[in-house]
Amino acid sequence: KSTGPGEYRGLRTDGSTFDIDVNAEFISDDSGAPAEILFMVRDVSERSEAREALQRSNDLLRSIIETAPARIFWKDKDLRYLGCNTEFARDAGVISPADVVGRTDLEMPWKEQAEQYRADDRAVMESGLPKMDYEEPQTSPSGETFWLGTSKVPLRDEAGAVVGILGIYQ
């Protein structure tokens, strides 16, 4: 019988610690009774360091998105919001960016402009070319219409395929 793997802190002879992955397997004798325990220990410090570096990078990216002097959003190929910054969420009439995720422009206060936004998004994704620095109207949650300076670029995966759109406006 095996126990599930677990991650622990190991102690080196110099007193420093490191991350280890431990798995234990019970070895039975001929009668089936547990006779020995086999421990498998692996140094996973590099994996832990990579995970921490990734978390720091994600934290920095989130900080950049939140402190940029613009509204930022990104959508998938189906034109559903994947994320945004807090200022964008406020423009949408919600408190948290999480409240925007999964919605489309048809479900937002600017539903009057939704078809135009979606047409622009599709054109950017299909052409693979950005649409930069153009003006467009937007309706606020209170019903007012104001003008935005908008830029949209294709959002690409690691292989370069277009997987959505990234937009910024002021």
JSON list of C-alpha atoms in Angstrom, two decimals:
[
{"chain": "A", "resi": 1, "resn": "LYS", "atom": "CA", "xyz": [0.00, 0.00, 0.00]},
{"chain": "A", "resi": 2, "resn": "SER", "atom": "CA", "xyz": [1.30, 3.50, -0.84]},
{"chain": "A", "resi": 3, "resn": "THR", "atom": "CA", "xyz": [0.66, 6.79, 0.81]},
{"chain": "A", "resi": 4, "resn": "GLY", "atom": "CA", "xyz": [0.11, 9.83, -1.33]},
{"chain": "A", "resi": 5, "resn": "PRO", "atom": "CA", "xyz": [3.10, 12.00, -2.09]},
{"chain": "A", "resi": 6, "resn": "GLY", "atom": "CA", "xyz": [3.76, 14.90, 0.21]},
{"chain": "A", "resi": 7, "resn": "GLU", "atom": "CA", "xyz": [6.00, 17.93, 0.04]},
{"chain": "A", "resi": 8, "resn": "TYR", "atom": "CA", "xyz": [8.11, 18.73, 3.07]},
{"chain": "A", "resi": 9, "resn": "ARG", "atom": "CA", "xyz": [11.16, 20.75, 4.11]},
{"chain": "A", "resi": 10, "resn": "GLY", "atom": "CA", "xyz": [14.41, 18.80, 4.33]},
{"chain": "A", "resi": 11, "resn": "LEU", "atom": "CA", "xyz": [17.41, 19.77, 6.46]},
{"chain": "A", "resi": 12, "resn": "ARG", "atom": "CA", "xyz": [20.92, 19.73, 5.03]},
{"chain": "A", "resi": 13, "resn": "THR", "atom": "CA", "xyz": [23.98, 19.00, 7.17]},
{"chain": "A", "resi": 14, "resn": "ASP", "atom": "CA", "xyz": [24.94, 22.69, 6.96]},
{"chain": "A", "resi": 15, "resn": "GLY", "atom": "CA", "xyz": [21.62, 23.62, 8.58]},
{"chain": "A", "resi": 16, "resn": "SER", "atom": "CA", "xyz": [19.96, 25.00, 5.42]},
{"chain": "A", "resi": 17, "resn": "THR", "atom": "CA", "xyz": [16.55, 23.72, 4.34]},
{"chain": "A", "resi": 18, "resn": "PHE", "atom": "CA", "xyz": [15.28, 22.54, 0.98]},
{"chain": "A", "resi": 19, "resn": "ASP", "atom": "CA", "xyz": [12.02, 21.22, -0.44]},
{"chain": "A", "resi": 20, "resn": "ILE", "atom": "CA", "xyz": [11.58, 17.47, -0.76]},
{"chain": "A", "resi": 21, "resn": "ASP", "atom": "CA", "xyz": [8.87, 15.23, -2.12]},
{"chain": "A", "resi": 22, "resn": "VAL", "atom": "CA", "xyz": [8.32, 12.11, 0.01]},
{"chain": "A", "resi": 23, "resn": "ASN", "atom": "CA", "xyz": [6.43, 8.98, -0.91]},
{"chain": "A", "resi": 24, "resn": "ALA", "atom": "CA", "xyz": [6.22, 5.88, 1.28]},
{"chain": "A", "resi": 25, "resn": "GLU", "atom": "CA", "xyz": [5.33, 2.35, 0.27]},
{"chain": "A", "resi": 26, "resn": "PHE", "atom": "CA", "xyz": [4.61, -0.47, 2.70]},
{"chain": "A", "resi": 27, "resn": "ILE", "atom": "CA", "xyz": [6.27, -3.75, 1.75]},
{"chain": "A", "resi": 28, "resn": "SER", "atom": "CA", "xyz": [4.60, -6.90, 3.06]},
{"chain": "A", "resi": 29, "resn": "ASP", "atom": "CA", "xyz": [6.19, -10.20, 4.02]},
{"chain": "A", "resi": 30, "resn": "ASP", "atom": "CA", "xyz": [5.01, -13.57, 2.63]},
{"chain": "A", "resi": 31, "resn": "SER", "atom": "CA", "xyz": [2.02, -13.60, 5.00]},
{"chain": "A", "resi": 32, "resn": "GLY", "atom": "CA", "xyz": [0.84, -10.17, 3.80]},
{"chain": "A", "resi": 33, "resn": "ALA", "atom": "CA", "xyz": [1.75, -8.38, 7.03]},
{"chain": "A", "resi": 34, "resn": "PRO", "atom": "CA", "xyz": [3.63, -5.07, 6.69]},
{"chain": "A", "resi": 35, "resn": "ALA", "atom": "CA", "xyz": [7.32, -5.84, 7.11]},
{"chain": "A", "resi": 36, "resn": "GLU", "atom": "CA", "xyz": [9.13, -2.75, 5.83]},
{"chain": "A", "resi": 37, "resn": "ILE", "atom": "CA", "xyz": [8.48, 0.77, 4.70]},
{"chain": "A", "resi": 38, "resn": "LEU", "atom": "CA", "xyz": [10.25, 2.02, 1.63]},
{"chain": "A", "resi": 39, "resn": "PHE", "atom": "CA", "xyz": [10.65, 5.81, 1.59]},
{"chain": "A", "resi": 40, "resn": "MET", "atom": "CA", "xyz": [11.38, 7.60, -1.69]},
{"chain": "A", "resi": 41, "resn": "VAL", "atom": "CA", "xyz": [12.70, 11.11, -1.22]},
{"chain": "A", "resi": 42, "resn": "ARG", "atom": "CA", "xyz": [13.30, 13.55, -4.05]},
{"chain": "A", "resi": 43, "resn": "ASP", "atom": "CA", "xyz": [14.82, 17.05, -3.92]},
{"chain": "A", "resi": 44, "resn": "VAL", "atom": "CA", "xyz": [12.22, 19.35, -5.54]},
{"chain": "A", "resi": 45, "resn": "SER", "atom": "CA", "xyz": [13.89, 22.65, -4.68]},
{"chain": "A", "resi": 46, "resn": "GLU", "atom": "CA", "xyz": [14.12, 23.69, -8.33]},
{"chain": "A", "resi": 47, "resn": "ARG", "atom": "CA", "xyz": [10.41, 23.01, -8.85]},
{"chain": "A", "resi": 48, "resn": "SER", "atom": "CA", "xyz": [9.56, 25.02, -5.73]},
{"chain": "A", "resi": 49, "resn": "GLU", "atom": "CA", "xyz": [11.82, 27.88, -6.79]},
{"chain": "A", "resi": 50, "resn": "ALA", "atom": "CA", "xyz": [10.24, 27.89, -10.27]},
{"chain": "A", "resi": 51, "resn": "ARG", "atom": "CA", "xyz": [6.75, 27.95, -8.70]},
{"chain": "A", "resi": 52, "resn": "GLU", "atom": "CA", "xyz": [7.75, 30.88, -6.46]},
{"chain": "A", "resi": 53, "resn": "ALA", "atom": "CA", "xyz": [9.30, 32.75, -9.43]},
{"chain": "A", "resi": 54, "resn": "LEU", "atom": "CA", "xyz": [6.11, 32.20, -11.43]},
{"chain": "A", "resi": 55, "resn": "GLN", "atom": "CA", "xyz": [4.03, 33.53, -8.53]},
{"chain": "A", "resi": 56, "resn": "ARG", "atom": "CA", "xyz": [6.26, 36.62, -8.26]},
{"chain": "A", "resi": 57, "resn": "SER", "atom": "CA", "xyz": [5.92, 37.15, -12.02]},
{"chain": "A", "resi": 58, "resn": "ASN", "atom": "CA", "xyz": [2.12, 36.80, -11.83]},
{"chain": "A", "resi": 59, "resn": "ASP", "atom": "CA", "xyz": [2.02, 39.23, -8.91]},
{"chain": "A", "resi": 60, "resn": "LEU", "atom": "CA", "xyz": [4.10, 41.75, -10.86]},
{"chain": "A", "resi": 61, "resn": "LEU", "atom": "CA", "xyz": [1.88, 41.40, -13.96]},
{"chain": "A", "resi": 62, "resn": "ARG", "atom": "CA", "xyz": [-1.25, 41.90, -11.83]},
{"chain": "A", "resi": 63, "resn": "SER", "atom": "CA", "xyz": [0.35, 45.00, -10.26]},
{"chain": "A", "resi": 64, "resn": "ILE", "atom": "CA", "xyz": [1.17, 46.41, -13.70]},
{"chain": "A", "resi": 65, "resn": "ILE", "atom": "CA", "xyz": [-2.37, 45.78, -14.96]},
{"chain": "A", "resi": 66, "resn": "GLU", "atom": "CA", "xyz": [-3.90, 47.36, -11.85]},
{"chain": "A", "resi": 67, "resn": "THR", "atom": "CA", "xyz": [-1.67, 50.47, -11.81]},
{"chain": "A", "resi": 68, "resn": "ALA", "atom": "CA", "xyz": [-1.69, 51.22, -15.55]},
{"chain": "A", "resi": 69, "resn": "PRO", "atom": "CA", "xyz": [-3.41, 54.55, -16.26]},
{"chain": "A", "resi": 70, "resn": "ALA", "atom": "CA", "xyz": [-5.92, 52.85, -18.59]},
{"chain": "A", "resi": 71, "resn": "ARG", "atom": "CA", "xyz": [-8.72, 50.31, -18.62]},
{"chain": "A", "resi": 72, "resn": "ILE", "atom": "CA", "xyz": [-7.42, 46.88, -19.67]},
{"chain": "A", "resi": 73, "resn": "PHE", "atom": "CA", "xyz": [-9.38, 43.80, -20.69]},
{"chain": "A", "resi": 74, "resn": "TRP", "atom": "CA", "xyz": [-8.86, 40.54, -22.53]},
{"chain": "A", "resi": 75, "resn": "LYS", "atom": "CA", "xyz": [-11.30, 38.16, -24.21]},
{"chain": "A", "resi": 76, "resn": "ASP", "atom": "CA", "xyz": [-11.22, 34.67, -25.66]},
{"chain": "A", "resi": 77, "resn": "LYS", "atom": "CA", "xyz": [-12.08, 33.72, -29.26]},
{"chain": "A", "resi": 78, "resn": "ASP", "atom": "CA", "xyz": [-15.77, 33.51, -28.30]},
{"chain": "A", "resi": 79, "resn": "LEU", "atom": "CA", "xyz": [-15.56, 37.15, -27.16]},
{"chain": "A", "resi": 80, "resn": "ARG", "atom": "CA", "xyz": [-16.09, 36.28, -23.49]},
{"chain": "A", "resi": 81, "resn": "TYR", "atom": "CA", "xyz": [-14.12, 38.30, -20.98]},
{"chain": "A", "resi": 82, "resn": "LEU", "atom": "CA", "xyz": [-11.22, 36.37, -19.49]},
{"chain": "A", "resi": 83, "resn": "GLY", "atom": "CA", "xyz": [-10.08, 39.22, -17.25]},
{"chain": "A", "resi": 84, "resn": "CYS", "atom": "CA", "xyz": [-9.73, 42.94, -16.74]},
{"chain": "A", "resi": 85, "resn": "ASN", "atom": "CA", "xyz": [-8.36, 45.48, -14.31]},
{"chain": "A", "resi": 86, "resn": "THR", "atom": "CA", "xyz": [-10.38, 47.03, -11.50]},
{"chain": "A", "resi": 87, "resn": "GLU", "atom": "CA", "xyz": [-11.00, 50.31, -13.37]},
{"chain": "A", "resi": 88, "resn": "PHE", "atom": "CA", "xyz": [-12.55, 48.38, -16.26]},
{"chain": "A", "resi": 89, "resn": "ALA", "atom": "CA", "xyz": [-14.72, 46.44, -13.78]},
{"chain": "A", "resi": 90, "resn": "ARG", "atom": "CA", "xyz": [-15.94, 49.74, -12.31]},
{"chain": "A", "resi": 91, "resn": "ASP", "atom": "CA", "xyz": [-16.87, 50.97, -15.80]},
{"chain": "A", "resi": 92, "resn": "ALA", "atom": "CA", "xyz": [-18.91, 47.77, -16.12]},
{"chain": "A", "resi": 93, "resn": "GLY", "atom": "CA", "xyz": [-20.75, 48.61, -12.89]},
{"chain": "A", "resi": 94, "resn": "VAL", "atom": "CA", "xyz": [-19.19, 45.85, -10.77]},
{"chain": "A", "resi": 95, "resn": "ILE", "atom": "CA", "xyz": [-16.65, 45.91, -7.96]},
{"chain": "A", "resi": 96, "resn": "SER", "atom": "CA", "xyz": [-14.31, 43.08, -8.85]},
{"chain": "A", "resi": 97, "resn": "PRO", "atom": "CA", "xyz": [-12.70, 41.98, -12.13]},
{"chain": "A", "resi": 98, "resn": "ALA", "atom": "CA", "xyz": [-13.93, 38.47, -11.26]},
{"chain": "A", "resi": 99, "resn": "ASP", "atom": "CA", "xyz": [-17.50, 39.72, -11.80]},
{"chain": "A", "resi": 100, "resn": "VAL", "atom": "CA", "xyz": [-16.68, 40.43, -15.46]},
{"chain": "A", "resi": 101, "resn": "VAL", "atom": "CA", "xyz": [-15.11, 37.04, -16.28]},
{"chain": "A", "resi": 102, "resn": "GLY", "atom": "CA", "xyz": [-17.32, 34.91, -18.53]},
{"chain": "A", "resi": 103, "resn": "ARG", "atom": "CA", "xyz": [-19.56, 37.76, -19.67]},
{"chain": "A", "resi": 104, "resn": "THR", "atom": "CA", "xyz": [-19.87, 39.17, -23.17]},
{"chain": "A", "resi": 105, "resn": "ASP", "atom": "CA", "xyz": [-20.44, 42.76, -24.28]},
{"chain": "A", "resi": 106, "resn": "LEU", "atom": "CA", "xyz": [-24.11, 41.84, -24.79]},
{"chain": "A", "resi": 107, "resn": "GLU", "atom": "CA", "xyz": [-24.38, 41.48, -20.98]},
{"chain": "A", "resi": 108, "resn": "MET", "atom": "CA", "xyz": [-22.65, 44.75, -20.13]},
{"chain": "A", "resi": 109, "resn": "PRO", "atom": "CA", "xyz": [-23.98, 48.28, -19.62]},
{"chain": "A", "resi": 110, "resn": "TRP", "atom": "CA", "xyz": [-22.70, 49.09, -23.11]},
{"chain": "A", "resi": 111, "resn": "LYS", "atom": "CA", "xyz": [-24.91, 46.50, -24.82]},
{"chain": "A", "resi": 112, "resn": "GLU", "atom": "CA", "xyz": [-26.00, 49.27, -27.24]},
{"chain": "A", "resi": 113, "resn": "GLN", "atom": "CA", "xyz": [-22.44, 49.27, -28.62]},
{"chain": "A", "resi": 114, "resn": "ALA", "atom": "CA", "xyz": [-21.90, 45.50, -28.23]},
{"chain": "A", "resi": 115, "resn": "GLU", "atom": "CA", "xyz": [-22.28, 44.55, -31.89]},
{"chain": "A", "resi": 116, "resn": "GLN", "atom": "CA", "xyz": [-19.77, 47.20, -32.99]},
{"chain": "A", "resi": 117, "resn": "TYR", "atom": "CA", "xyz": [-17.28, 46.13, -30.29]},
{"chain": "A", "resi": 118, "resn": "ARG", "atom": "CA", "xyz": [-17.68, 42.49, -31.31]},
{"chain": "A", "resi": 119, "resn": "ALA", "atom": "CA", "xyz": [-17.23, 43.32, -35.01]},
{"chain": "A", "resi": 120, "resn": "ASP", "atom": "CA", "xyz": [-14.01, 45.18, -34.19]},
{"chain": "A", "resi": 121, "resn": "ASP", "atom": "CA", "xyz": [-12.81, 42.26, -32.04]},
{"chain": "A", "resi": 122, "resn": "ARG", "atom": "CA", "xyz": [-13.50, 39.73, -34.80]},
{"chain": "A", "resi": 123, "resn": "ALA", "atom": "CA", "xyz": [-11.72, 41.90, -37.40]},
{"chain": "A", "resi": 124, "resn": "VAL", "atom": "CA", "xyz": [-8.62, 42.14, -35.20]},
{"chain": "A", "resi": 125, "resn": "MET", "atom": "CA", "xyz": [-8.61, 38.39, -34.52]},
{"chain": "A", "resi": 126, "resn": "GLU", "atom": "CA", "xyz": [-9.25, 37.41, -38.15]},
{"chain": "A", "resi": 127, "resn": "SER", "atom": "CA", "xyz": [-6.64, 39.79, -39.60]},
{"chain": "A", "resi": 128, "resn": "GLY", "atom": "CA", "xyz": [-4.12, 39.27, -36.82]},
{"chain": "A", "resi": 129, "resn": "LEU", "atom": "CA", "xyz": [-3.50, 43.03, -36.97]},
{"chain": "A", "resi": 130, "resn": "PRO", "atom": "CA", "xyz": [-4.04, 45.59, -34.21]},
{"chain": "A", "resi": 131, "resn": "LYS", "atom": "CA", "xyz": [-6.60, 48.38, -34.39]},
{"chain": "A", "resi": 132, "resn": "MET", "atom": "CA", "xyz": [-4.98, 51.33, -32.68]},
{"chain": "A", "resi": 133, "resn": "ASP", "atom": "CA", "xyz": [-6.02, 54.68, -31.22]},
{"chain": "A", "resi": 134, "resn": "TYR", "atom": "CA", "xyz": [-9.59, 55.04, -32.42]},
{"chain": "A", "resi": 135, "resn": "GLU", "atom": "CA", "xyz": [-12.58, 56.68, -30.79]},
{"chain": "A", "resi": 136, "resn": "GLU", "atom": "CA", "xyz": [-15.78, 54.87, -29.93]},
{"chain": "A", "resi": 137, "resn": "PRO", "atom": "CA", "xyz": [-18.78, 55.52, -27.67]},
{"chain": "A", "resi": 138, "resn": "GLN", "atom": "CA", "xyz": [-19.57, 53.59, -24.50]},
{"chain": "A", "resi": 139, "resn": "THR", "atom": "CA", "xyz": [-22.67, 53.60, -22.30]},
{"chain": "A", "resi": 140, "resn": "SER", "atom": "CA", "xyz": [-22.06, 53.70, -18.55]},
{"chain": "A", "resi": 141, "resn": "PRO", "atom": "CA", "xyz": [-24.11, 51.79, -15.95]},
{"chain": "A", "resi": 142, "resn": "SER", "atom": "CA", "xyz": [-26.00, 55.05, -15.27]},
{"chain": "A", "resi": 143, "resn": "GLY", "atom": "CA", "xyz": [-26.98, 55.33, -18.95]},
{"chain": "A", "resi": 144, "resn": "GLU", "atom": "CA", "xyz": [-24.59, 58.14, -19.93]},
{"chain": "A", "resi": 145, "resn": "THR", "atom": "CA", "xyz": [-22.64, 57.83, -23.15]},
{"chain": "A", "resi": 146, "resn": "PHE", "atom": "CA", "xyz": [-19.03, 58.96, -23.31]},
{"chain": "A", "resi": 147, "resn": "TRP", "atom": "CA", "xyz": [-16.16, 58.58, -25.77]},
{"chain": "A", "resi": 148, "resn": "LEU", "atom": "CA", "xyz": [-13.20, 56.26, -25.40]},
{"chain": "A", "resi": 149, "resn": "GLY", "atom": "CA", "xyz": [-9.78, 56.22, -26.99]},
{"chain": "A", "resi": 150, "resn": "THR", "atom": "CA", "xyz": [-9.37, 52.50, -27.69]},
{"chain": "A", "resi": 151, "resn": "SER", "atom": "CA", "xyz": [-6.68, 50.13, -28.96]},
{"chain": "A", "resi": 152, "resn": "LYS", "atom": "CA", "xyz": [-7.10, 46.39, -29.55]},
{"chain": "A", "resi": 153, "resn": "VAL", "atom": "CA", "xyz": [-4.48, 43.80, -30.42]},
{"chain": "A", "resi": 154, "resn": "PRO", "atom": "CA", "xyz": [-4.71, 40.07, -31.10]},
{"chain": "A", "resi": 155, "resn": "LEU", "atom": "CA", "xyz": [-3.96, 37.92, -28.07]},
{"chain": "A", "resi": 156, "resn": "ARG", "atom": "CA", "xyz": [-1.69, 35.02, -29.06]},
{"chain": "A", "resi": 157, "resn": "ASP", "atom": "CA", "xyz": [-0.63, 31.74, -27.49]},
{"chain": "A", "resi": 158, "resn": "GLU", "atom": "CA", "xyz": [2.94, 30.44, -27.24]},
{"chain": "A", "resi": 159, "resn": "ALA", "atom": "CA", "xyz": [2.79, 29.12, -30.83]},
{"chain": "A", "resi": 160, "resn": "GLY", "atom": "CA", "xyz": [1.62, 32.49, -32.18]},
{"chain": "A", "resi": 161, "resn": "ALA", "atom": "CA", "xyz": [-1.97, 31.44, -32.88]},
{"chain": "A", "resi": 162, "resn": "VAL", "atom": "CA", "xyz": [-4.63, 34.08, -32.17]},
{"chain": "A", "resi": 163, "resn": "VAL", "atom": "CA", "xyz": [-6.62, 32.98, -29.13]},
{"chain": "A", "resi": 164, "resn": "GLY", "atom": "CA", "xyz": [-8.44, 36.20, -28.28]},
{"chain": "A", "resi": 165, "resn": "ILE", "atom": "CA", "xyz": [-8.06, 39.92, -27.99]},
{"chain": "A", "resi": 166, "resn": "LEU", "atom": "CA", "xyz": [-6.41, 42.38, -25.62]},
{"chain": "A", "resi": 167, "resn": "GLY", "atom": "CA", "xyz": [-7.91, 45.84, -25.35]},
{"chain": "A", "resi": 168, "resn": "ILE", "atom": "CA", "xyz": [-6.95, 49.09, -23.68]},
{"chain": "A", "resi": 169, "resn": "TYR", "atom": "CA", "xyz": [-8.94, 52.31, -23.50]},
{"chain": "A", "resi": 170, "resn": "GLN", "atom": "CA", "xyz": [-9.00, 55.66, -21.76]}
]
